[in-house]
Coordinates of C-alpha atoms in Angstrom, one line a residue:
Chain A
M1 CA -21.1 -22.4 7.6
K2 CA -19.6 -23.8 10.6
T3 CA -16.7 -22.8 8.8
L4 CA -17.6 -18.8 8.1
I5 CA -18.6 -18.7 11.7
F6 CA -14.5 -19.4 13.0
L7 CA -14.1 -17.3 9.8
L8 CA -15.3 -14.2 11.0
E9 CA -14.4 -15.1 14.0
K10 CA -11.1 -14.5 13.6
E11 CA -11.8 -11.8 11.1
F12 CA -14.0 -9.3 13.5
R13 CA -10.8 -9.7 16.1
Q14 CA -8.4 -9.0 14.2
I15 CA -10.4 -5.7 13.2
L16 CA -11.4 -4.7 16.1
R17 CA -7.9 -5.3 17.7
N18 CA -6.6 -3.3 15.0
K19 CA -7.1 0.0 17.3
G20 CA -5.4 2.4 14.3
I21 CA -8.0 1.3 11.2
V22 CA -10.7 1.2 13.6
R23 CA -10.0 4.8 14.5
M24 CA -9.6 5.8 10.6
L25 CA -12.4 3.7 9.6
I26 CA -14.8 6.0 11.9
I27 CA -13.2 8.8 12.4
A28 CA -11.8 10.2 8.7
P29 CA -15.7 9.6 7.5
V30 CA -17.0 12.0 9.9
I31 CA -14.6 14.5 9.3
Q32 CA -14.7 14.5 5.6
L33 CA -18.2 14.1 5.5
I34 CA -18.5 17.6 8.2
L35 CA -15.6 19.8 5.9
L36 CA -16.1 18.5 1.8
P37 CA -20.1 19.7 1.7
L38 CA -18.6 22.5 2.7
A39 CA -16.1 23.1 -0.5
A40 CA -18.2 21.2 -2.6
D41 CA -20.5 23.9 -2.9
Y42 CA -21.7 25.9 -6.3
S43 CA -22.8 29.0 -5.3
V44 CA -20.7 31.3 -6.0
K45 CA -20.4 35.2 -3.6
N46 CA -18.1 37.2 -3.0
I47 CA -17.1 38.2 -6.1
S48 CA -14.9 40.7 -6.6
I49 CA -16.0 43.5 -9.2
A50 CA -14.1 46.7 -10.8
V51 CA -16.6 48.9 -12.3
V52 CA -15.6 52.0 -14.8
D53 CA -18.0 54.8 -15.2
N54 CA -17.7 56.5 -17.5
D55 CA -20.7 58.4 -17.4
H56 CA -20.9 59.0 -13.5
S57 CA -24.7 58.9 -14.1
T58 CA -28.0 58.7 -12.2
A59 CA -28.3 55.6 -14.8
S60 CA -25.0 54.7 -13.7
Q61 CA -25.3 54.7 -10.6
R62 CA -28.4 53.1 -10.1
L63 CA -26.7 50.1 -11.9
I64 CA -24.0 49.8 -9.8
G65 CA -26.5 50.0 -6.5
K66 CA -28.2 47.4 -8.1
I67 CA -25.0 45.4 -8.9
T68 CA -23.5 45.2 -5.1
S69 CA -27.4 44.8 -3.6
S70 CA -27.6 41.9 -5.0
G71 CA -25.5 40.3 -2.8
Y72 CA -23.4 38.1 -5.1
F73 CA -21.1 40.5 -5.7
K74 CA -18.5 43.3 -3.6
L75 CA -17.2 46.6 -5.7
T76 CA -14.0 46.6 -4.9
G77 CA -13.0 49.0 -7.2
Y78 CA -14.3 52.2 -9.1
T79 CA -13.0 53.7 -11.4
G80 CA -12.3 56.1 -15.2
S81 CA -9.9 53.9 -16.7
Y82 CA -10.6 50.5 -18.2
K83 CA -6.4 50.5 -17.7
A84 CA -6.5 50.4 -14.1
A85 CA -9.5 47.5 -13.5
L86 CA -7.8 45.5 -15.7
S87 CA -4.5 46.1 -13.3
M88 CA -7.0 45.0 -10.2
V89 CA -8.2 42.1 -12.9
E90 CA -4.0 41.0 -13.4
Q91 CA -2.9 41.8 -9.0
D92 CA -6.7 38.8 -8.6
R93 CA -8.5 42.2 -7.0
A94 CA -11.1 41.9 -9.5
D95 CA -12.9 39.0 -11.4
L96 CA -15.0 41.0 -13.0
V97 CA -14.8 44.5 -14.8
L98 CA -18.0 46.3 -15.8
Q99 CA -17.8 49.1 -18.1
I100 CA -20.0 51.7 -18.3
P101 CA -19.1 53.9 -21.7
A102 CA -19.1 57.9 -21.8
H103 CA -23.2 59.1 -22.1
F104 CA -24.7 55.8 -21.0
E105 CA -27.5 57.7 -20.3
R106 CA -27.7 60.3 -22.9
D107 CA -28.2 57.7 -25.9
L108 CA -30.3 55.3 -23.3
V109 CA -33.1 58.3 -23.8
R110 CA -32.0 59.7 -26.7
E111 CA -31.7 56.3 -28.8
N112 CA -33.3 53.7 -26.1
T113 CA -30.7 51.3 -26.7
Q114 CA -26.7 51.3 -25.1
K115 CA -23.8 48.4 -24.9
L116 CA -21.6 47.4 -21.5
Y117 CA -18.7 45.8 -21.9
V118 CA -18.2 43.0 -19.7
A119 CA -15.1 41.0 -18.8
I120 CA -14.4 38.5 -16.8
N121 CA -11.7 36.5 -15.5
A122 CA -12.4 32.9 -16.5
I123 CA -8.9 31.2 -14.4
E124 CA -12.0 29.1 -12.2
G125 CA -14.4 28.3 -14.6
T126 CA -16.8 27.5 -12.0
K127 CA -16.9 31.9 -10.5
A128 CA -16.9 33.0 -14.0
N129 CA -19.9 31.7 -15.4
L130 CA -22.3 31.4 -12.6
G131 CA -20.7 35.3 -11.9
G132 CA -21.4 36.7 -15.7
A133 CA -24.7 35.2 -15.5
Y134 CA -25.1 36.4 -12.5
L135 CA -24.9 39.6 -13.6
S136 CA -25.8 39.5 -17.2
S137 CA -29.2 38.8 -15.4
I138 CA -29.3 41.7 -13.1
V139 CA -28.8 43.8 -16.9
Q140 CA -32.0 42.7 -17.9
D141 CA -34.0 43.3 -15.3
Y142 CA -32.3 47.2 -14.9
N143 CA -33.4 46.5 -18.6
Q144 CA -37.3 46.1 -17.8
E145 CA -37.5 48.9 -14.6
I146 CA -35.6 51.8 -16.5
R147 CA -37.8 51.1 -20.0
Q148 CA -41.0 50.6 -17.6
D149 CA -39.6 53.2 -15.9
W150 CA -39.8 55.9 -18.9
H151 CA -41.9 53.8 -21.1
T152 CA -45.3 54.9 -18.5
S153 CA -44.5 58.6 -19.4
A154 CA -44.9 57.8 -23.2
T155 CA -47.3 57.4 -25.5
V156 CA -47.4 53.5 -25.7
S157 CA -48.1 51.7 -22.5
I158 CA -45.7 47.7 -22.1
Q159 CA -48.3 46.7 -20.7
D160 CA -50.2 46.9 -24.5
A161 CA -46.9 45.1 -25.6
P162 CA -47.9 41.3 -25.2
Q163 CA -46.1 39.5 -22.5
I164 CA -45.0 35.7 -21.7
S165 CA -43.1 35.0 -17.8
I166 CA -42.4 32.5 -16.7
A167 CA -42.7 31.4 -13.1
S168 CA -40.2 28.6 -11.8
S169 CA -40.6 26.2 -8.1
N170 CA -37.7 23.7 -8.0
W171 CA -39.9 20.8 -6.1
Y172 CA -38.1 18.5 -3.8
N173 CA -35.4 21.2 -2.7
P174 CA -37.3 24.7 -2.9
F175 CA -34.7 26.7 -1.4
M176 CA -31.9 25.2 -3.6
N177 CA -30.1 24.3 -0.2
F178 CA -26.9 22.6 -2.5
H179 CA -25.7 20.8 1.0
L180 CA -29.0 18.7 0.5
Y181 CA -27.3 18.1 -3.2
I182 CA -24.5 17.2 -2.1
V183 CA -23.9 15.6 1.2
P184 CA -25.9 12.0 0.2
A185 CA -23.7 11.7 -3.1
I186 CA -20.9 11.9 -0.4
L187 CA -21.3 10.4 2.0
V188 CA -21.6 8.0 -1.3
T189 CA -18.0 7.6 -2.2
L190 CA -16.9 7.7 1.4
V191 CA -18.3 4.3 2.3
T192 CA -16.9 3.1 -1.5
A193 CA -13.6 4.1 -0.6
M194 CA -13.6 2.0 2.2
A195 CA -15.5 -0.9 0.4
S196 CA -13.7 -1.4 -2.1
M197 CA -10.3 -0.3 -0.6
Q198 CA -10.1 -1.9 2.8
T199 CA -11.1 -5.5 1.6
A200 CA -8.6 -5.3 -1.3
F201 CA -6.1 -5.1 1.1
N202 CA -6.9 -6.8 3.7
I203 CA -6.6 -9.6 1.4
V204 CA -3.7 -8.8 0.3
Q205 CA -2.4 -7.9 3.6
E206 CA -2.7 -11.9 4.2
K207 CA -1.1 -12.4 0.7
E208 CA 2.1 -10.9 2.0
S209 CA 2.1 -11.9 4.6
G210 CA 2.1 -15.6 3.6
T211 CA -0.4 -16.6 5.9
I212 CA -3.2 -17.3 2.8
E213 CA -1.1 -20.0 1.6
Q214 CA -1.8 -21.8 5.6
I215 CA -5.6 -20.7 3.8
N216 CA -5.2 -22.9 0.8
V217 CA -3.9 -25.8 2.1
T218 CA -7.3 -25.9 4.2
P219 CA -10.2 -27.8 2.4
I220 CA -11.5 -24.9 2.6
K221 CA -14.0 -23.8 -0.2
K222 CA -13.0 -20.4 -1.9
Y223 CA -16.6 -19.3 -1.8
I224 CA -17.0 -19.8 2.2
F225 CA -13.5 -17.5 2.1
I226 CA -14.5 -14.9 -0.3
T227 CA -17.6 -14.9 1.9
G228 CA -15.6 -14.4 4.8
K229 CA -14.0 -11.7 4.1
M230 CA -16.5 -10.1 2.7
I231 CA -19.2 -10.0 6.0
P232 CA -17.5 -7.8 7.9
F233 CA -16.1 -4.9 5.5
L234 CA -20.0 -5.1 4.9
V235 CA -21.4 -3.9 8.4
L236 CA -18.1 -1.3 8.8
G237 CA -19.9 -0.1 5.8
I238 CA -23.5 -0.1 7.3
I239 CA -21.6 1.4 11.2
I240 CA -20.0 4.4 7.9
F241 CA -22.9 5.3 6.7
S242 CA -25.3 5.4 9.7
L243 CA -22.7 8.3 11.0
G244 CA -22.6 9.9 7.8
L245 CA -26.5 9.8 8.3
L246 CA -26.0 11.5 11.4
V247 CA -23.5 13.5 10.4
G248 CA -25.9 15.3 8.1
W249 CA -28.3 15.4 10.4
I250 CA -26.3 17.3 13.5
F251 CA -24.8 19.7 11.0
Y252 CA -26.5 20.1 7.7
G253 CA -29.5 19.0 9.3
I254 CA -30.9 16.4 6.3
V255 CA -33.7 13.4 7.1
P256 CA -33.8 11.9 4.4
V257 CA -37.8 11.9 3.7
G258 CA -38.2 7.4 2.2
N259 CA -37.5 4.8 3.9
L260 CA -34.9 4.2 6.1
G261 CA -35.4 0.5 5.1
V262 CA -35.6 1.2 1.5
M263 CA -32.2 2.8 1.6
Y264 CA -29.7 0.1 3.9
L265 CA -31.8 -2.3 1.9
S266 CA -29.8 -0.3 -1.5
L267 CA -26.3 0.0 0.7
V268 CA -26.7 -3.5 1.6
D269 CA -27.0 -4.4 -2.4
Y270 CA -24.3 -0.9 -3.0
L271 CA -21.5 -3.4 -0.5
F272 CA -22.7 -6.2 -2.0
A273 CA -21.3 -5.4 -5.6
M274 CA -18.7 -2.8 -4.6
L275 CA -17.3 -5.7 -2.1
G276 CA -17.1 -7.9 -4.8
L277 CA -14.2 -5.1 -6.5
G278 CA -12.4 -4.9 -4.0
L279 CA -11.9 -8.8 -3.8
L280 CA -12.0 -9.1 -7.6
L281 CA -8.5 -5.8 -7.2
A282 CA -7.2 -8.5 -4.2
T283 CA -6.9 -11.1 -6.4
Y284 CA -5.4 -9.3 -8.9
S285 CA -2.6 -8.1 -6.9
G286 CA 0.2 -9.6 -5.3
T287 CA 1.4 -6.4 -3.0
Q288 CA -0.8 -4.2 -1.3
M289 CA 1.1 -0.7 -3.5
Q290 CA -0.9 -3.0 -6.4
A291 CA -3.7 -3.3 -4.5
M292 CA -3.3 0.2 -3.3
S293 CA -2.8 1.8 -7.3
L294 CA -6.0 -0.3 -9.2
S295 CA -7.8 0.9 -5.7
F296 CA -7.2 4.4 -6.7
F297 CA -8.2 4.2 -10.4
F298 CA -11.0 3.0 -9.5
I299 CA -11.8 5.3 -7.1
N300 CA -11.0 8.6 -9.0
I301 CA -12.4 7.7 -11.8
F302 CA -16.3 6.3 -9.8
N303 CA -16.1 10.0 -7.5
M304 CA -15.4 12.5 -10.7
M305 CA -18.3 10.3 -13.0
S306 CA -21.0 9.5 -11.6
G307 CA -22.9 12.4 -10.8
A308 CA -21.5 12.9 -7.8
F309 CA -20.9 17.1 -8.6
T310 CA -21.6 16.5 -12.4
A311 CA -24.0 15.8 -13.8
V312 CA -24.6 11.7 -15.8
D313 CA -26.7 13.5 -18.4
S314 CA -24.8 16.4 -19.4
M315 CA -21.6 13.4 -20.4
P316 CA -21.7 12.0 -24.3
G317 CA -23.8 8.7 -24.8
W318 CA -20.9 6.7 -24.8
A319 CA -19.7 7.6 -21.6
Q320 CA -23.0 6.9 -19.8
A321 CA -22.9 3.9 -20.8
I322 CA -19.8 3.8 -19.7
V323 CA -21.1 5.0 -15.7
Q324 CA -24.0 2.8 -15.9
T325 CA -21.4 -0.2 -15.2
F326 CA -20.9 2.0 -12.0
P327 CA -22.3 1.0 -9.1
P328 CA -21.7 4.3 -7.0
S329 CA -24.0 6.5 -10.1
H330 CA -26.6 4.1 -9.0
F331 CA -26.6 4.4 -5.4
I332 CA -25.9 8.0 -5.7
K333 CA -29.0 8.3 -7.7
I334 CA -31.3 5.9 -4.8
M335 CA -29.6 7.9 -2.3
R336 CA -31.0 11.7 -3.5
M337 CA -33.8 9.6 -4.6
V338 CA -34.7 8.3 -1.4
V339 CA -33.5 11.5 0.9
L340 CA -35.3 14.6 -1.1
K341 CA -37.7 12.6 -3.0
G342 CA -39.4 10.5 -0.6
S343 CA -38.8 7.0 -3.5
G344 CA -39.8 4.1 -2.4
L345 CA -38.5 0.4 -4.5
S346 CA -40.9 0.6 -6.9
D347 CA -39.2 3.9 -7.8
I348 CA -35.3 2.3 -7.8
T349 CA -36.3 -0.8 -9.0
Y350 CA -33.8 -0.4 -12.4
E351 CA -31.4 1.0 -9.6
L352 CA -31.4 -2.0 -7.2
G353 CA -31.1 -4.5 -9.6
A354 CA -28.5 -3.3 -11.8
M355 CA -26.3 -2.6 -8.5
F356 CA -27.2 -6.7 -8.4
V357 CA -26.2 -7.5 -11.4
I358 CA -22.8 -5.9 -11.1
G359 CA -21.5 -7.1 -7.7
L360 CA -22.8 -11.0 -8.7
V361 CA -20.7 -10.5 -11.7
L362 CA -18.5 -9.4 -9.9
N363 CA -17.8 -11.8 -7.0
T364 CA -17.9 -14.4 -9.5
W365 CA -14.9 -13.4 -11.2
A366 CA -13.4 -12.7 -7.8
I367 CA -13.1 -16.4 -7.2
L368 CA -13.9 -18.0 -10.1
N369 CA -10.0 -15.9 -10.1
Y370 CA -8.8 -16.5 -6.8
R371 CA -6.8 -19.9 -7.0
K372 CA -6.3 -22.1 -4.4
T373 CA -3.7 -24.2 -6.5
A374 CA -2.1 -22.1 -8.7
Chain B
M1 CA 9.9 -47.8 11.0
S2 CA 10.8 -49.5 7.2
S3 CA 10.1 -48.0 4.6
T4 CA 8.8 -51.4 2.3
T5 CA 7.2 -53.1 5.2
S6 CA 4.0 -50.7 4.8
A7 CA 1.7 -48.5 1.9
P8 CA 3.1 -46.0 -0.1
V9 CA 1.2 -42.9 1.0
I10 CA 2.8 -40.4 -1.6
T11 CA 3.9 -42.3 -4.8
T12 CA 5.7 -39.7 -7.5
D13 CA 6.1 -41.3 -11.0
K14 CA 8.0 -38.7 -13.4
L15 CA 6.8 -35.7 -11.5
T16 CA 7.7 -32.6 -13.0
K17 CA 7.1 -28.7 -12.8
R18 CA 8.0 -26.3 -15.5
F19 CA 8.0 -22.6 -15.3
G20 CA 8.8 -21.6 -18.8
Q21 CA 11.9 -22.5 -20.6
F22 CA 13.0 -23.4 -16.8
I23 CA 12.6 -27.0 -15.1
A24 CA 12.5 -26.5 -11.4
A25 CA 11.3 -30.0 -10.4
N26 CA 12.6 -33.5 -13.3
E27 CA 10.6 -36.2 -13.3
L28 CA 11.1 -37.1 -9.5
T29 CA 10.0 -40.3 -8.7
F30 CA 10.0 -41.9 -5.1
Q31 CA 7.9 -43.3 -2.5
V32 CA 7.2 -42.6 1.1
A33 CA 6.0 -45.1 3.2
K34 CA 3.0 -44.7 6.2
G35 CA 4.7 -43.0 9.5
E36 CA 8.3 -42.9 8.1
I37 CA 9.9 -39.4 8.1
F38 CA 11.3 -38.0 5.0
G39 CA 13.9 -35.9 4.4
F40 CA 14.1 -33.9 1.3
L41 CA 17.8 -31.8 0.5
G42 CA 19.1 -29.7 -1.2
A43 CA 21.1 -26.6 -1.9
N44 CA 19.3 -23.3 -2.1
G45 CA 17.1 -23.7 -5.8
A46 CA 17.6 -26.6 -5.8
G47 CA 13.7 -27.8 -6.8
K48 CA 12.6 -28.8 -2.7
T49 CA 9.7 -26.8 -2.2
T50 CA 8.3 -27.1 -5.8
A51 CA 8.4 -29.9 -5.8
M52 CA 6.2 -29.7 -1.8
R53 CA 3.8 -27.2 -3.7
M54 CA 3.2 -29.7 -6.1
L55 CA 2.9 -32.5 -3.3
C56 CA 0.2 -30.4 -1.3
G57 CA -2.0 -29.6 -3.8
L58 CA -0.9 -25.7 -4.0
L59 CA 1.2 -25.9 -7.5
K60 CA -0.9 -28.0 -11.2
P61 CA 2.5 -30.3 -11.9
S62 CA 3.7 -29.6 -16.4
S63 CA 3.5 -33.6 -16.3
G64 CA 4.2 -36.7 -14.2
K65 CA 1.9 -38.6 -11.4
A66 CA 1.7 -38.6 -8.2
T67 CA -0.5 -39.7 -5.1
I68 CA -1.2 -38.0 -1.9
A69 CA -2.5 -40.4 1.1
G70 CA -4.4 -42.0 -2.5
Y71 CA -5.4 -39.3 -3.7
D72 CA -4.7 -37.7 -7.2
V73 CA -2.2 -34.4 -7.8
Y74 CA -4.2 -32.9 -10.4
T75 CA -7.7 -33.6 -9.9
Q76 CA -7.8 -34.3 -6.2
T77 CA -6.3 -31.0 -4.4
E78 CA -8.9 -30.1 -1.9
K79 CA -9.4 -33.8 -0.8
I80 CA -5.5 -33.9 -0.7
K81 CA -5.7 -30.8 1.7
R82 CA -7.7 -32.9 3.8
S83 CA -5.1 -35.2 5.2
I84 CA -2.5 -32.9 5.0
G85 CA -0.5 -30.9 6.9
Y86 CA 1.6 -27.9 6.3
M87 CA 4.1 -25.9 7.6
S88 CA 5.9 -23.4 5.2
Q89 CA 9.1 -21.4 5.2
K90 CA 7.3 -18.3 6.0
F91 CA 5.5 -17.9 9.5
S92 CA 2.2 -19.0 8.8
L93 CA 0.2 -18.6 12.3
Y94 CA -1.9 -15.0 12.5
D95 CA 0.6 -11.9 14.4
D96 CA -2.7 -9.9 15.7
L97 CA -3.8 -13.0 17.3
T98 CA -3.3 -15.0 20.4
V99 CA -2.1 -18.2 20.8
A100 CA -5.5 -20.3 21.6
E101 CA -6.5 -18.0 18.8
N102 CA -4.6 -19.1 16.0
I103 CA -5.4 -22.6 17.7
R104 CA -9.0 -22.5 17.4
F105 CA -9.2 -21.1 14.7
Y106 CA -6.8 -23.7 12.4
A107 CA -8.7 -26.4 13.6
G108 CA -12.3 -24.8 12.8
I109 CA -11.4 -24.2 9.2
Y110 CA -10.9 -27.8 9.5
G111 CA -14.7 -27.9 10.8
M112 CA -13.9 -29.4 14.4
S113 CA -16.4 -29.6 16.4
R114 CA -16.1 -27.1 19.3
P115 CA -16.0 -29.2 22.3
A116 CA -13.1 -30.8 19.7
I117 CA -11.2 -28.2 19.6
K118 CA -11.7 -27.2 23.2
E119 CA -10.2 -30.7 24.3
K120 CA -7.7 -30.0 21.4
T121 CA -6.5 -26.8 22.4
A122 CA -5.6 -27.7 25.6
Q123 CA -3.7 -30.3 25.2
L124 CA -1.5 -28.3 22.5
L125 CA -0.4 -26.5 25.2
K126 CA -0.2 -28.3 27.7
E127 CA 2.4 -30.9 25.2
L128 CA 3.7 -27.7 23.7
Q129 CA 4.0 -26.4 27.6
L130 CA 2.5 -23.1 26.2
E131 CA -0.3 -23.4 29.0
K132 CA 0.7 -19.5 30.9
E133 CA 0.8 -18.3 27.5
A134 CA -2.8 -19.1 25.8
K135 CA -3.7 -15.4 25.7
T136 CA -0.3 -14.4 24.1
L137 CA 0.0 -12.5 21.0
V138 CA 1.4 -14.9 18.7
S139 CA 3.7 -12.0 17.8
E140 CA 4.9 -11.7 21.6
L141 CA 6.8 -15.0 21.2
P142 CA 10.1 -15.9 20.7
L143 CA 11.4 -17.4 16.8
G144 CA 11.8 -21.0 18.2
W145 CA 8.0 -21.1 20.7
K146 CA 6.5 -19.9 16.9
Q147 CA 7.7 -22.5 15.0
K148 CA 6.7 -25.3 17.6
L149 CA 3.3 -23.4 17.8
S150 CA 2.8 -23.4 13.3
F151 CA 3.9 -27.5 13.8
S152 CA 1.3 -27.9 16.2
V153 CA -1.3 -26.4 14.7
S154 CA -0.7 -28.0 10.7
I155 CA -1.1 -31.2 12.5
V156 CA -4.3 -29.9 14.7
H157 CA -7.0 -32.0 12.6
D158 CA -4.2 -35.0 13.2
P159 CA -3.5 -35.3 8.9
D160 CA -1.8 -38.4 7.8
I161 CA 1.0 -37.0 6.0
V162 CA 2.9 -33.4 6.8
F163 CA 5.0 -31.6 4.8
L164 CA 7.0 -29.2 7.1
D165 CA 9.0 -26.6 4.8
E166 CA 12.8 -25.7 6.6
P167 CA 11.1 -25.5 10.0
T168 CA 13.7 -24.6 11.9
G169 CA 15.6 -22.6 9.7
G170 CA 17.1 -19.4 12.1
V171 CA 15.8 -21.9 15.5
D172 CA 18.6 -22.3 18.3
P173 CA 19.6 -25.7 19.1
V174 CA 18.0 -26.5 22.1
T175 CA 14.5 -25.6 20.4
R176 CA 15.8 -27.5 17.2
R177 CA 16.2 -30.2 19.4
Q178 CA 13.0 -30.0 21.1
F179 CA 11.0 -29.1 17.8
W180 CA 12.9 -33.0 16.7
D181 CA 11.0 -34.5 19.7
L182 CA 8.0 -33.5 18.2
I183 CA 8.4 -34.4 15.0
Y184 CA 8.6 -38.2 17.2
H185 CA 5.7 -37.9 18.8
A186 CA 4.0 -36.8 15.2
S187 CA 5.3 -39.9 13.8
D188 CA 5.3 -42.3 16.7
R189 CA 1.5 -42.2 16.0
G190 CA 1.7 -42.7 12.6
V191 CA 1.9 -39.0 11.0
T192 CA 4.2 -40.1 7.7
V193 CA 7.0 -36.5 7.7
F194 CA 8.0 -35.1 4.7
V195 CA 10.3 -31.7 6.1
T196 CA 12.8 -30.2 3.9
T197 CA 16.1 -29.2 6.2
H198 CA 19.5 -27.0 5.2
Y199 CA 20.8 -28.5 9.2
M200 CA 23.1 -31.8 8.1
D201 CA 22.3 -33.1 11.7
E202 CA 18.3 -33.0 11.3
A203 CA 18.6 -35.3 8.3
E204 CA 20.7 -38.3 9.8
Y205 CA 17.8 -37.5 12.2
C206 CA 15.4 -39.2 9.5
N207 CA 14.7 -42.9 8.1
R208 CA 15.7 -41.7 4.3
V209 CA 17.2 -38.9 2.9
S210 CA 16.5 -37.8 -1.2
I211 CA 18.9 -35.1 -2.2
M212 CA 17.6 -32.5 -4.9
V213 CA 20.6 -31.5 -7.0
D214 CA 19.1 -29.0 -9.6
G215 CA 15.5 -30.3 -10.2
V216 CA 16.8 -33.6 -9.9
V217 CA 17.0 -36.5 -6.5
A218 CA 20.3 -37.4 -7.1
A219 CA 20.8 -40.0 -4.2
L220 CA 18.0 -41.3 -2.2
D221 CA 18.3 -43.6 0.9
S222 CA 18.4 -44.3 4.7
P223 CA 21.4 -42.1 6.1
T224 CA 23.3 -44.9 6.9
R225 CA 23.6 -46.1 3.7
L226 CA 24.0 -43.3 1.7
K227 CA 27.2 -42.9 4.3
Q228 CA 28.3 -45.5 2.9
Q229 CA 27.9 -45.5 -0.7
F230 CA 29.7 -42.3 -0.9
G231 CA 32.5 -43.5 1.2
R232 CA 32.0 -40.5 4.1
D233 CA 31.6 -40.5 8.3
N234 CA 29.2 -37.2 7.9
M235 CA 26.0 -36.4 5.8
E236 CA 27.7 -33.0 5.3
D237 CA 30.2 -34.7 3.4
V238 CA 27.8 -36.4 1.4
F239 CA 25.6 -33.5 0.8
Y240 CA 29.0 -31.1 -0.7
E241 CA 30.0 -34.6 -2.5
L242 CA 26.3 -33.6 -4.6
A243 CA 25.9 -30.2 -4.4
R244 CA 28.6 -29.3 -5.7
K245 CA 28.1 -30.8 -9.1
A246 CA 25.3 -27.9 -8.7
T247 CA 25.1 -26.1 -12.0
R248 CA 22.1 -24.1 -11.1
K249 CA 22.4 -21.0 -9.3
A250 CA 21.1 -20.9 -5.5
D251 CA 18.5 -18.2 -5.5

């Protein structure tokens, strides 16, 4: 125990003395947390649409009016030829082409049916998907409207036909504020990068400079050495996390609904697992270059697969099983539950337990794999 | 300080280390007495560092026996580590800690109490004449000073034996002389010194010298007797005579 205190004293001195690292560790996450949510916004706006109007009728004008007034689309082209619209897509001046056929209004009245043609530039998947979906829902709305208009004058009233209307309400995030969803997850990814990489680098640096050999020749216990390396980064992780919460509050107005104590307890549990990973990677790396490649490998996978940006539930079963072993997937879930829903300890027992088990495995592995005698 | 009168603190019997097909250290058999200054000579790649790392409990031997301060090198490495000091070829103090902080850290790791550390730090700084540099970062010290500090730190816990791996490499002659004063001082207090070097004048300072060639101990005796045995005037010529026979390439 006394040895641990000397070890901690030394680690904190070294970290605090390294001004570059301190600055980077504090400022970088803050900047990233301010910038990243702006990019990771899935609501699509300003979709450029070119309309090929072959009808020039009241009905077509009304449809175009409805589309532009929706707020999602901006009309960048209005022509009479499909070819002209297509060249706009090629020049990237339009994302979508809506073709209104000739005699649109006439046939709609006469035959009670009419077809619209929509062409979507699918180079940007999300934009294409959402743009197409928005447009078809607008057209559906329009459909409903004109049917109502015209049928009221007809013999059969539409009100007589049975109708099912679905009303949905979004719980915990009633306005589907995307920031509320993404900021906690980005905060987790930032803590992830710091925790596993910095611990790994720190130890490997001692390997490179040769000081670790001097440590190995002392009677220090392995678990004390590992603990001494872990605690300083645990503290740093907590500081970064707290700064992140502050940024979320100041810039995005996010105030966690749940208990801060629950959040910090989960954070410590999470850091225990992620620092364990960093320590383990360090025992397998001889140089900082190796440590960097290894940690990038894991961090990339964690960031993309742990449900920060896409839902884990939509992955195939075997992939979901793998994701279960990723500590960030559990912590992101906990964060969202606590921040948005105000979940308590009893709601997150499974996630806390999973992270603890993973942490125990990683740390034990790291201690076993760290050899004082080669 | 005769080697035969007191009990040996280092005993090896056919101690061997193989890396695959390569035999880095082959059946080393020797004894070192308490308080002795034992010179461990050999060309680069002769197997000195490998042998030393085995004796320090940093490397597991492939075969053979060895005890250090009465402890077995296979099963009691952590007990050995309590009884020895080690100064590696690589510089092993923390550059970003001050002189006093380095002493304090290593003393603390060896389990010394705070008052004892305070006392020891003051004593070492005085011995090394580094009192004014106590709060200087180690990175700012000249190499010779660093090496002297390194040595003092490696024996901060008063070990029975200290292993020094080329401690004076790249150090100027005046500082080397001062370094050897420190070694004599430690030896006078009963610390056994096991030292490797490439400087033949330093070999002359040792009580006994072993010369390794291609992983085996080719000669072992006091410098005087070695010179007689090979009919040479100085250790340099004795070393040439033996090292020339090496077939293994230097690293």
